[in-house]
Amino acid sequence: MGGIFGVVSEGNCAKALFYGTDYHSHLGTENAGLAVWDEGFSHTIHSISEAQFKSRFVGDYKEMTGHMGIGAIDDDSPQPLIVRSKFGTYAIAATGLITNKDELTRNLLRNDDSFNEMAGGGVNGVELVAKLINRGESIVDGIIRMQRVIEGSVCLLLMTREGIYAARDRCGRFPLSIGKGICGAESTPSYVAASESSSFPNLGYALIRSLGPGEIVRLDINGIHVECPPGAEKHVCAFLWIYTGDPSSIYEGISVENARERCGRAMARNDRIEADFVTGVPDSGIGHAIGYAMESGLPYRRPLVKYTPGYGRSYTPPSQDIRDLVATMKLCAVRDVIQGSRMVVCDDSIVRGTQLKNYTIRKLWDNGAREIHVRPACPPLMFPCRYASSTRTISELASHRAIRALESERMNPIDEYLDHASDQYRKMVEWIRKDLDVTSLKYIHIEEMIAAIGLPEEQLCLFCWRGR
Ligand code: SF4
């Protein structure tokens, strides 16, 4: 995953850049960087795998000055990069996934190109994006051409001395929002672009709009200039509303928190569970659980509380050891709430299921839970994401472990497991329930999830669940 933030301002933008980028810390735990323009480009990049963004960059940002800046937090590529090109020098930050990266790299090398920046033993994806842009007739033409040749998805911010270009991926899978400074925090004109609109209000910016799919705008002190209008084809990642997005963000005009509450309500509507209370696995299960509580009339309680300082999401770190350590440490059981209780536990999703089982369910049983009814707010995940970096592989998914265990002799077409009315689906869910060791397990249906998000189905990416 990853997130990007950019700001143009008449005054020094360093503080807004620092805090705005920090508001993307839930989207990555490996690399982060800031770049500013102040009669020249300067930038700083650090690993954040063993320290939070704020502690790594607090000293840097206080020494930075500039009227424009871009920042990134990303698991794959150290960035932003400063690039010298035929268009002049620019700084670039990009997030997403290029699945034909090797092929594009080979093509460039065959044409006598070379790469300076390496990431994780391979070419830095941001440098590849820059090289593809540099082949265009102009920066905008280069971005359009780059978006055409890559497979996957790239959102980017590109800062020249004239302004910041903000470009959303071709199908609008991931968000890029534009904000404008409002009176108070910013007395001079100022504009921002960010993956998360939740980064705007506390810095004194109002959300103006989301960029459309493939849209390119240039931000400068005079306003927002459309350089390439949005395309017609839109497939926004449904998982943003379910899990990856910040609860206070708004995508496509739809609040993440409201969508999560609607998911919870949908799960409660057809559920006939006798329970003492509802709870959500912190943090991203909480909105779903509040919706469930509102619809069911059951009280919301906290059998598990998250020790917040310092612990990010547990699925993001690429190493299993670190994921396990974070998962063990970050949730603390409240024994007096748990003991003897029957509880509905809402979670955003079940990926591998191992962390839910080992670090959530086990803590509840160990502290005397009587019944645990798990309600995931998205259907069984059947396919790994092919548009953003993700640590899940198909063989690790709980659904595939179930199918492998159930299909010892023949491999049923996976389609039979996608239909929640099928016998195979029921057997798969029952296998996962036993594996998780819970009293009951009931997933939201895909139609309910789509309705809860509120975008037309054809405008959503549902690849995780349907494989198309
Ligand atoms: S494949 Fe899944 S996580 Fe990736 S963009 Fe589509 S819905 Fe989102």
Short mmCIF file of N, CA and C in Angstrom, two decimals, residues 25-26 28-29 48-55 283 306-314 317 322 325-327 329-331:
data_model
loop_
_atom_site.label_atom_id
_atom_site.label_comp_id
_atom_site.label_asym_id
_atom_site.label_seq_id
_atom_site.Cartn_x
_atom_site.Cartn_y
_atom_site.Cartn_z
N SER A 25 0.01 7.42 7.46
CA SER A 25 0.84 6.38 8.10
C SER A 25 0.16 5.01 8.16
N HIS A 26 -1.18 4.98 8.11
CA HIS A 26 -1.87 3.68 8.14
C HIS A 26 -1.73 2.94 6.81
N GLY A 28 1.23 2.47 5.10
CA GLY A 28 2.54 1.88 4.82
C GLY A 28 3.43 1.93 6.04
N THR A 29 4.38 1.00 6.09
CA THR A 29 5.27 0.94 7.25
C THR A 29 6.74 0.78 6.87
N ILE A 48 10.92 3.68 7.58
CA ILE A 48 10.09 3.83 8.79
C ILE A 48 9.71 2.44 9.32
N SER A 49 10.50 1.43 8.94
CA SER A 49 10.14 0.07 9.36
C SER A 49 10.33 -0.13 10.87
N GLU A 50 11.19 0.68 11.48
CA GLU A 50 11.41 0.51 12.92
C GLU A 50 11.15 1.77 13.72
N ALA A 51 10.57 2.77 13.09
CA ALA A 51 10.21 4.00 13.81
C ALA A 51 9.06 4.66 13.06
N GLN A 52 8.23 5.37 13.79
CA GLN A 52 7.10 6.02 13.14
C GLN A 52 7.56 7.19 12.29
N PHE A 53 6.72 7.53 11.30
CA PHE A 53 7.03 8.65 10.41
C PHE A 53 7.38 9.90 11.19
N LYS A 54 6.55 10.23 12.18
CA LYS A 54 6.74 11.50 12.88
C LYS A 54 8.12 11.59 13.54
N SER A 55 8.52 10.50 14.19
CA SER A 55 9.81 10.58 14.89
C SER A 55 10.96 10.63 13.90
N ASP A 283 -8.80 -1.45 14.61
CA ASP A 283 -9.69 -0.30 14.57
C ASP A 283 -10.78 -0.45 13.51
N LYS A 306 -7.25 -1.42 21.98
CA LYS A 306 -5.98 -1.34 21.28
C LYS A 306 -5.06 -0.38 22.03
N TYR A 307 -3.86 -0.87 22.29
CA TYR A 307 -2.87 0.02 22.87
C TYR A 307 -2.31 0.82 21.71
N THR A 308 -2.82 2.04 21.54
CA THR A 308 -2.60 2.76 20.29
C THR A 308 -1.18 3.27 20.06
N PRO A 309 -0.46 3.75 21.07
CA PRO A 309 0.82 4.38 20.71
C PRO A 309 1.74 3.40 20.01
N GLY A 310 2.03 3.70 18.77
CA GLY A 310 3.10 2.97 18.10
C GLY A 310 2.71 1.75 17.30
N TYR A 311 1.47 1.29 17.40
CA TYR A 311 1.14 0.08 16.65
C TYR A 311 0.26 0.39 15.45
N GLY A 312 0.76 0.07 14.28
CA GLY A 312 -0.01 0.27 13.06
C GLY A 312 -0.83 -0.96 12.77
N ARG A 313 -1.25 -1.06 11.50
CA ARG A 313 -2.03 -2.22 11.11
C ARG A 313 -1.14 -3.44 11.05
N SER A 314 -1.70 -4.57 11.40
CA SER A 314 -0.85 -5.74 11.53
C SER A 314 -0.63 -6.45 10.20
N PRO A 317 3.07 -4.78 7.64
CA PRO A 317 4.51 -5.11 7.59
C PRO A 317 4.76 -6.36 6.76
N ILE A 322 7.21 -9.71 12.17
CA ILE A 322 6.82 -8.39 12.68
C ILE A 322 5.30 -8.32 12.78
N LEU A 325 4.31 -10.12 15.92
CA LEU A 325 4.66 -9.38 17.13
C LEU A 325 3.67 -8.22 17.35
N VAL A 326 3.40 -7.47 16.29
CA VAL A 326 2.48 -6.34 16.41
C VAL A 326 1.10 -6.84 16.83
N ALA A 327 0.67 -7.93 16.19
CA ALA A 327 -0.65 -8.46 16.51
C ALA A 327 -0.75 -8.93 17.96
N MET A 329 0.96 -7.80 20.57
CA MET A 329 1.12 -6.72 21.54
C MET A 329 0.01 -5.69 21.53
N LYS A 330 -0.62 -5.49 20.38
CA LYS A 330 -1.44 -4.27 20.29
C LYS A 330 -2.84 -4.41 20.90
N LEU A 331 -3.36 -5.61 21.02
CA LEU A 331 -4.72 -5.75 21.59
C LEU A 331 -4.64 -6.28 23.02
#
